[in-house]
């Protein structure tokens, strides 16, 4: 068994020393003179790591406010605010920072307009209800309907 291993090792050494590298690799003959099973340590080259900050600054999209306005205050204004909020995200993803800022301002304007409109509408409904109750329009006694 040991003679077969020795013969195999000798054949590999002959093959390694007899082969020639292609000219484009430019390997030296010193590479082939290393016996099988031994390794040389290559010098470590230092590399500079450069980090590039390609992140754009965060642009507020007012999504939560737009969603609240859509569901609770004024659907039409809130819907426009949601579209503008989505536009902020899309423009920021494409790197259009100026367009994202404009869409952010538009989303904020539509959100606050819907919030104010909704609050004023709710206040008016409550005021009308109070006036109707105080004026006696709503009758609390069910017997008055029959007399």
mmCIF file with all atom_site columns, C-alpha atoms in Angstrom:
data_model
loop_
_atom_site.group_PDB
_atom_site.id
_atom_site.type_symbol
_atom_site.label_atom_id
_atom_site.label_alt_id
_atom_site.label_comp_id
_atom_site.label_asym_id
_atom_site.label_entity_id
_atom_site.label_seq_id
_atom_site.pdbx_PDB_ins_code
_atom_site.Cartn_x
_atom_site.Cartn_y
_atom_site.Cartn_z
_atom_site.occupancy
_atom_site.B_iso_or_equiv
_atom_site.pdbx_formal_charge
_atom_site.auth_seq_id
_atom_site.auth_comp_id
_atom_site.auth_asym_id
_atom_site.auth_atom_id
_atom_site.pdbx_PDB_model_num
ATOM 1   C CA . UNK A 1 1   ? 0.000    0.000  0.000   1.00 0.00 ? 1   UNK A CA 1
ATOM 2   C CA . UNK A 1 2   ? 2.786    2.400  0.847   1.00 0.00 ? 2   UNK A CA 1
ATOM 3   C CA . UNK A 1 3   ? 4.571    1.687  -2.445  1.00 0.00 ? 3   UNK A CA 1
ATOM 4   C CA . UNK A 1 4   ? 1.400    2.526  -4.402  1.00 0.00 ? 4   UNK A CA 1
ATOM 5   C CA . UNK A 1 5   ? 1.023    5.770  -2.453  1.00 0.00 ? 5   UNK A CA 1
ATOM 6   C CA . UNK A 1 6   ? 4.675    6.631  -3.044  1.00 0.00 ? 6   UNK A CA 1
ATOM 7   C CA . UNK A 1 7   ? 4.343    5.870  -6.758  1.00 0.00 ? 7   UNK A CA 1
ATOM 8   C CA . UNK A 1 8   ? 1.161    8.026  -6.981  1.00 0.00 ? 8   UNK A CA 1
ATOM 9   C CA . UNK A 1 9   ? 2.895    10.922 -5.200  1.00 0.00 ? 9   UNK A CA 1
ATOM 10  C CA . UNK A 1 10  ? 5.931    10.702 -7.489  1.00 0.00 ? 10  UNK A CA 1
ATOM 11  C CA . UNK A 1 11  ? 3.730    10.726 -10.606 1.00 0.00 ? 11  UNK A CA 1
ATOM 12  C CA . UNK A 1 12  ? 1.872    13.836 -9.350  1.00 0.00 ? 12  UNK A CA 1
ATOM 13  C CA . UNK A 1 13  ? 5.164    15.644 -8.691  1.00 0.00 ? 13  UNK A CA 1
ATOM 14  C CA . UNK A 1 14  ? 6.321    14.822 -12.213 1.00 0.00 ? 14  UNK A CA 1
ATOM 15  C CA . UNK A 1 15  ? 3.056    16.097 -13.668 1.00 0.00 ? 15  UNK A CA 1
ATOM 16  C CA . UNK A 1 16  ? 3.227    19.316 -11.678 1.00 0.00 ? 16  UNK A CA 1
ATOM 17  C CA . UNK A 1 17  ? 6.792    20.067 -12.686 1.00 0.00 ? 17  UNK A CA 1
ATOM 18  C CA . UNK A 1 18  ? 6.290    19.147 -16.351 1.00 0.00 ? 18  UNK A CA 1
ATOM 19  C CA . UNK A 1 19  ? 3.122    21.166 -16.984 1.00 0.00 ? 19  UNK A CA 1
ATOM 20  C CA . UNK A 1 20  ? 3.466    24.658 -18.348 1.00 0.00 ? 20  UNK A CA 1
ATOM 21  C CA . UNK A 1 21  ? 1.090    27.491 -17.564 1.00 0.00 ? 21  UNK A CA 1
ATOM 22  C CA . UNK A 1 22  ? -0.554   29.327 -20.428 1.00 0.00 ? 22  UNK A CA 1
ATOM 23  C CA . UNK A 1 23  ? 1.306    32.549 -21.278 1.00 0.00 ? 23  UNK A CA 1
ATOM 24  C CA . UNK A 1 24  ? -1.601   34.795 -20.258 1.00 0.00 ? 24  UNK A CA 1
ATOM 25  C CA . UNK A 1 25  ? -1.301   33.664 -16.628 1.00 0.00 ? 25  UNK A CA 1
ATOM 26  C CA . UNK A 1 26  ? 2.374    34.479 -16.370 1.00 0.00 ? 26  UNK A CA 1
ATOM 27  C CA . UNK A 1 27  ? 3.058    31.993 -13.569 1.00 0.00 ? 27  UNK A CA 1
ATOM 28  C CA . UNK A 1 28  ? 6.654    31.551 -12.541 1.00 0.00 ? 28  UNK A CA 1
ATOM 29  C CA . UNK A 1 29  ? 8.474    28.231 -12.429 1.00 0.00 ? 29  UNK A CA 1
ATOM 30  C CA . UNK A 1 30  ? 8.951    28.724 -8.690  1.00 0.00 ? 30  UNK A CA 1
ATOM 31  C CA . UNK A 1 31  ? 5.308    27.824 -8.281  1.00 0.00 ? 31  UNK A CA 1
ATOM 32  C CA . UNK A 1 32  ? 5.933    24.320 -9.618  1.00 0.00 ? 32  UNK A CA 1
ATOM 33  C CA . UNK A 1 33  ? 8.960    23.651 -7.486  1.00 0.00 ? 33  UNK A CA 1
ATOM 34  C CA . UNK A 1 34  ? 6.875    23.401 -4.304  1.00 0.00 ? 34  UNK A CA 1
ATOM 35  C CA . UNK A 1 35  ? 6.515    19.766 -3.270  1.00 0.00 ? 35  UNK A CA 1
ATOM 36  C CA . UNK A 1 36  ? 3.011    18.334 -2.947  1.00 0.00 ? 36  UNK A CA 1
ATOM 37  C CA . UNK A 1 37  ? 1.556    18.787 0.522   1.00 0.00 ? 37  UNK A CA 1
ATOM 38  C CA . UNK A 1 38  ? 3.506    21.942 1.348   1.00 0.00 ? 38  UNK A CA 1
ATOM 39  C CA . UNK A 1 39  ? 2.001    25.391 1.105   1.00 0.00 ? 39  UNK A CA 1
ATOM 40  C CA . UNK A 1 40  ? 3.533    28.818 1.050   1.00 0.00 ? 40  UNK A CA 1
ATOM 41  C CA . UNK A 1 41  ? 1.913    31.758 2.727   1.00 0.00 ? 41  UNK A CA 1
ATOM 42  C CA . UNK A 1 42  ? 1.018    34.618 0.440   1.00 0.00 ? 42  UNK A CA 1
ATOM 43  C CA . UNK A 1 43  ? 1.612    38.150 1.745   1.00 0.00 ? 43  UNK A CA 1
ATOM 44  C CA . UNK A 1 44  ? -1.612   39.879 2.767   1.00 0.00 ? 44  UNK A CA 1
ATOM 45  C CA . UNK A 1 45  ? -2.327   43.022 0.827   1.00 0.00 ? 45  UNK A CA 1
ATOM 46  C CA . UNK A 1 46  ? -4.091   45.782 2.691   1.00 0.00 ? 46  UNK A CA 1
ATOM 47  C CA . UNK A 1 47  ? -7.278   47.077 1.155   1.00 0.00 ? 47  UNK A CA 1
ATOM 48  C CA . UNK A 1 48  ? -8.942   50.369 1.819   1.00 0.00 ? 48  UNK A CA 1
ATOM 49  C CA . UNK A 1 49  ? -12.685  50.147 2.424   1.00 0.00 ? 49  UNK A CA 1
ATOM 50  C CA . UNK A 1 50  ? -14.573  53.154 1.155   1.00 0.00 ? 50  UNK A CA 1
ATOM 51  C CA . UNK A 1 51  ? -18.179  53.632 2.189   1.00 0.00 ? 51  UNK A CA 1
ATOM 52  C CA . UNK A 1 52  ? -20.385  55.807 0.094   1.00 0.00 ? 52  UNK A CA 1
ATOM 53  C CA . UNK A 1 53  ? -23.491  57.231 1.709   1.00 0.00 ? 53  UNK A CA 1
ATOM 54  C CA . UNK A 1 54  ? -26.001  56.982 -1.108  1.00 0.00 ? 54  UNK A CA 1
ATOM 55  C CA . UNK A 1 55  ? -29.056  57.129 1.138   1.00 0.00 ? 55  UNK A CA 1
ATOM 56  C CA . UNK A 1 56  ? -31.322  60.057 0.552   1.00 0.00 ? 56  UNK A CA 1
ATOM 57  C CA . UNK A 1 57  ? -32.664  61.957 3.539   1.00 0.00 ? 57  UNK A CA 1
ATOM 58  C CA . UNK A 1 58  ? -36.005  60.766 4.881   1.00 0.00 ? 58  UNK A CA 1
ATOM 59  C CA . UNK A 1 59  ? -39.000  62.671 3.555   1.00 0.00 ? 59  UNK A CA 1
ATOM 60  C CA . UNK A 1 60  ? -42.096  62.557 5.738   1.00 0.00 ? 60  UNK A CA 1
ATOM 61  C CA . UNK A 1 61  ? -45.026  61.075 3.824   1.00 0.00 ? 61  UNK A CA 1
ATOM 62  C CA . UNK A 1 62  ? -47.932  61.772 6.266   1.00 0.00 ? 62  UNK A CA 1
ATOM 63  C CA . UNK A 1 63  ? -49.394  58.325 5.563   1.00 0.00 ? 63  UNK A CA 1
ATOM 64  C CA . UNK A 1 64  ? -50.869  57.803 9.054   1.00 0.00 ? 64  UNK A CA 1
ATOM 65  C CA . UNK A 1 65  ? -52.542  61.200 9.074   1.00 0.00 ? 65  UNK A CA 1
ATOM 66  C CA . UNK A 1 66  ? -53.896  60.649 5.561   1.00 0.00 ? 66  UNK A CA 1
ATOM 67  C CA . UNK A 1 67  ? -55.272  57.245 6.548   1.00 0.00 ? 67  UNK A CA 1
ATOM 68  C CA . UNK A 1 68  ? -56.925  58.683 9.668   1.00 0.00 ? 68  UNK A CA 1
ATOM 69  C CA . UNK A 1 69  ? -58.515  61.492 7.633   1.00 0.00 ? 69  UNK A CA 1
ATOM 70  C CA . UNK A 1 70  ? -59.742  58.999 5.044   1.00 0.00 ? 70  UNK A CA 1
ATOM 71  C CA . UNK A 1 71  ? -61.357  56.685 7.583   1.00 0.00 ? 71  UNK A CA 1
ATOM 72  C CA . UNK A 1 72  ? -62.624  59.161 10.181  1.00 0.00 ? 72  UNK A CA 1
ATOM 73  C CA . UNK A 1 73  ? -62.991  62.669 8.828   1.00 0.00 ? 73  UNK A CA 1
ATOM 74  C CA . UNK A 1 74  ? -63.394  63.315 5.132   1.00 0.00 ? 74  UNK A CA 1
ATOM 75  C CA . UNK A 1 75  ? -63.077  60.500 2.612   1.00 0.00 ? 75  UNK A CA 1
ATOM 76  C CA . UNK A 1 76  ? -62.451  62.584 -0.566  1.00 0.00 ? 76  UNK A CA 1
ATOM 77  C CA . UNK A 1 77  ? -59.698  64.732 0.962   1.00 0.00 ? 77  UNK A CA 1
ATOM 78  C CA . UNK A 1 78  ? -58.171  61.734 2.700   1.00 0.00 ? 78  UNK A CA 1
ATOM 79  C CA . UNK A 1 79  ? -58.093  59.748 -0.520  1.00 0.00 ? 79  UNK A CA 1
ATOM 80  C CA . UNK A 1 80  ? -56.174  62.502 -2.311  1.00 0.00 ? 80  UNK A CA 1
ATOM 81  C CA . UNK A 1 81  ? -53.803  62.690 0.675   1.00 0.00 ? 81  UNK A CA 1
ATOM 82  C CA . UNK A 1 82  ? -53.196  58.922 0.480   1.00 0.00 ? 82  UNK A CA 1
ATOM 83  C CA . UNK A 1 83  ? -52.352  59.179 -3.222  1.00 0.00 ? 83  UNK A CA 1
ATOM 84  C CA . UNK A 1 84  ? -49.912  62.019 -2.516  1.00 0.00 ? 84  UNK A CA 1
ATOM 85  C CA . UNK A 1 85  ? -48.408  60.028 0.360   1.00 0.00 ? 85  UNK A CA 1
ATOM 86  C CA . UNK A 1 86  ? -47.758  57.123 -1.980  1.00 0.00 ? 86  UNK A CA 1
ATOM 87  C CA . UNK A 1 87  ? -46.252  59.543 -4.480  1.00 0.00 ? 87  UNK A CA 1
ATOM 88  C CA . UNK A 1 88  ? -43.766  60.687 -1.818  1.00 0.00 ? 88  UNK A CA 1
ATOM 89  C CA . UNK A 1 89  ? -42.540  57.104 -1.350  1.00 0.00 ? 89  UNK A CA 1
ATOM 90  C CA . UNK A 1 90  ? -42.312  56.471 -5.085  1.00 0.00 ? 90  UNK A CA 1
ATOM 91  C CA . UNK A 1 91  ? -40.397  59.657 -5.867  1.00 0.00 ? 91  UNK A CA 1
ATOM 92  C CA . UNK A 1 92  ? -38.018  59.132 -2.966  1.00 0.00 ? 92  UNK A CA 1
ATOM 93  C CA . UNK A 1 93  ? -37.327  55.581 -4.162  1.00 0.00 ? 93  UNK A CA 1
ATOM 94  C CA . UNK A 1 94  ? -36.397  56.898 -7.617  1.00 0.00 ? 94  UNK A CA 1
ATOM 95  C CA . UNK A 1 95  ? -34.140  59.545 -6.084  1.00 0.00 ? 95  UNK A CA 1
ATOM 96  C CA . UNK A 1 96  ? -36.317  62.531 -6.987  1.00 0.00 ? 96  UNK A CA 1
ATOM 97  C CA . UNK A 1 97  ? -35.840  64.380 -3.699  1.00 0.00 ? 97  UNK A CA 1
ATOM 98  C CA . UNK A 1 98  ? -37.385  67.659 -4.881  1.00 0.00 ? 98  UNK A CA 1
ATOM 99  C CA . UNK A 1 99  ? -40.479  65.874 -6.215  1.00 0.00 ? 99  UNK A CA 1
ATOM 100 C CA . UNK A 1 100 ? -40.755  63.912 -2.965  1.00 0.00 ? 100 UNK A CA 1
ATOM 101 C CA . UNK A 1 101 ? -40.681  67.142 -0.951  1.00 0.00 ? 101 UNK A CA 1
ATOM 102 C CA . UNK A 1 102 ? -43.389  68.674 -3.148  1.00 0.00 ? 102 UNK A CA 1
ATOM 103 C CA . UNK A 1 103 ? -45.586  65.584 -2.837  1.00 0.00 ? 103 UNK A CA 1
ATOM 104 C CA . UNK A 1 104 ? -44.989  65.582 0.934   1.00 0.00 ? 104 UNK A CA 1
ATOM 105 C CA . UNK A 1 105 ? -46.186  69.162 1.228   1.00 0.00 ? 105 UNK A CA 1
ATOM 106 C CA . UNK A 1 106 ? -49.219  68.325 -0.910  1.00 0.00 ? 106 UNK A CA 1
ATOM 107 C CA . UNK A 1 107 ? -50.041  65.259 1.232   1.00 0.00 ? 107 UNK A CA 1
ATOM 108 C CA . UNK A 1 108 ? -49.744  67.384 4.378   1.00 0.00 ? 108 UNK A CA 1
ATOM 109 C CA . UNK A 1 109 ? -52.002  70.094 2.928   1.00 0.00 ? 109 UNK A CA 1
ATOM 110 C CA . UNK A 1 110 ? -54.706  67.626 1.845   1.00 0.00 ? 110 UNK A CA 1
ATOM 111 C CA . UNK A 1 111 ? -54.528  65.770 5.167   1.00 0.00 ? 111 UNK A CA 1
ATOM 112 C CA . UNK A 1 112 ? -54.919  68.904 7.266   1.00 0.00 ? 112 UNK A CA 1
ATOM 113 C CA . UNK A 1 113 ? -57.647  70.257 4.960   1.00 0.00 ? 113 UNK A CA 1
ATOM 114 C CA . UNK A 1 114 ? -59.595  67.002 5.347   1.00 0.00 ? 114 UNK A CA 1
ATOM 115 C CA . UNK A 1 115 ? -59.013  66.985 9.099   1.00 0.00 ? 115 UNK A CA 1
ATOM 116 C CA . UNK A 1 116 ? -60.282  70.552 9.492   1.00 0.00 ? 116 UNK A CA 1
ATOM 117 C CA . UNK A 1 117 ? -63.219  69.953 7.166   1.00 0.00 ? 117 UNK A CA 1
ATOM 118 C CA . UNK A 1 118 ? -64.168  66.770 9.024   1.00 0.00 ? 118 UNK A CA 1
ATOM 119 C CA . UNK A 1 119 ? -63.891  68.385 12.466  1.00 0.00 ? 119 UNK A CA 1
ATOM 120 C CA . UNK A 1 120 ? -65.974  71.372 11.358  1.00 0.00 ? 120 UNK A CA 1
ATOM 121 C CA . UNK A 1 121 ? -68.598  69.026 9.875   1.00 0.00 ? 121 UNK A CA 1
ATOM 122 C CA . UNK A 1 122 ? -68.752  66.967 13.092  1.00 0.00 ? 122 UNK A CA 1
ATOM 123 C CA . UNK A 1 123 ? -68.996  70.161 15.163  1.00 0.00 ? 123 UNK A CA 1
ATOM 124 C CA . UNK A 1 124 ? -71.874  71.414 12.984  1.00 0.00 ? 124 UNK A CA 1
ATOM 125 C CA . UNK A 1 125 ? -73.750  68.110 13.301  1.00 0.00 ? 125 UNK A CA 1
ATOM 126 C CA . UNK A 1 126 ? -73.356  68.176 17.084  1.00 0.00 ? 126 UNK A CA 1
ATOM 127 C CA . UNK A 1 127 ? -74.464  71.844 17.226  1.00 0.00 ? 127 UNK A CA 1
ATOM 128 C CA . UNK A 1 128 ? -77.575  71.111 15.139  1.00 0.00 ? 128 UNK A CA 1
ATOM 129 C CA . UNK A 1 129 ? -78.404  68.144 17.365  1.00 0.00 ? 129 UNK A CA 1
ATOM 130 C CA . UNK A 1 130 ? -78.090  70.289 20.482  1.00 0.00 ? 130 UNK A CA 1
ATOM 131 C CA . UNK A 1 131 ? -80.282  73.015 18.970  1.00 0.00 ? 131 UNK A CA 1
ATOM 132 C CA . UNK A 1 132 ? -82.942  70.504 17.960  1.00 0.00 ? 132 UNK A CA 1
ATOM 133 C CA . UNK A 1 133 ? -82.994  68.866 21.392  1.00 0.00 ? 133 UNK A CA 1
ATOM 134 C CA . UNK A 1 134 ? -83.174  72.232 23.175  1.00 0.00 ? 134 UNK A CA 1
ATOM 135 C CA . UNK A 1 135 ? -85.952  73.542 20.922  1.00 0.00 ? 135 UNK A CA 1
ATOM 136 C CA . UNK A 1 136 ? -88.144  70.545 21.635  1.00 0.00 ? 136 UNK A CA 1
ATOM 137 C CA . UNK A 1 137 ? -88.043  69.123 18.149  1.00 0.00 ? 137 UNK A CA 1
ATOM 138 C CA . UNK A 1 138 ? -87.161  65.723 19.534  1.00 0.00 ? 138 UNK A CA 1
ATOM 139 C CA . UNK A 1 139 ? -89.922  64.533 21.809  1.00 0.00 ? 139 UNK A CA 1
ATOM 140 C CA . UNK A 1 140 ? -88.745  62.279 24.568  1.00 0.00 ? 140 UNK A CA 1
ATOM 141 C CA . UNK A 1 141 ? -92.266  61.269 25.697  1.00 0.00 ? 141 UNK A CA 1
ATOM 142 C CA . UNK A 1 142 ? -93.677  58.526 23.465  1.00 0.00 ? 142 UNK A CA 1
ATOM 143 C CA . UNK A 1 143 ? -97.295  59.288 24.491  1.00 0.00 ? 143 UNK A CA 1
ATOM 144 C CA . UNK A 1 144 ? -97.264  62.650 22.745  1.00 0.00 ? 144 UNK A CA 1
ATOM 145 C CA . UNK A 1 145 ? -97.407  60.960 19.346  1.00 0.00 ? 145 UNK A CA 1
ATOM 146 C CA . UNK A 1 146 ? -100.895 59.614 20.031  1.00 0.00 ? 146 UNK A CA 1
ATOM 147 C CA . UNK A 1 147 ? -102.501 62.748 21.426  1.00 0.00 ? 147 UNK A CA 1
#
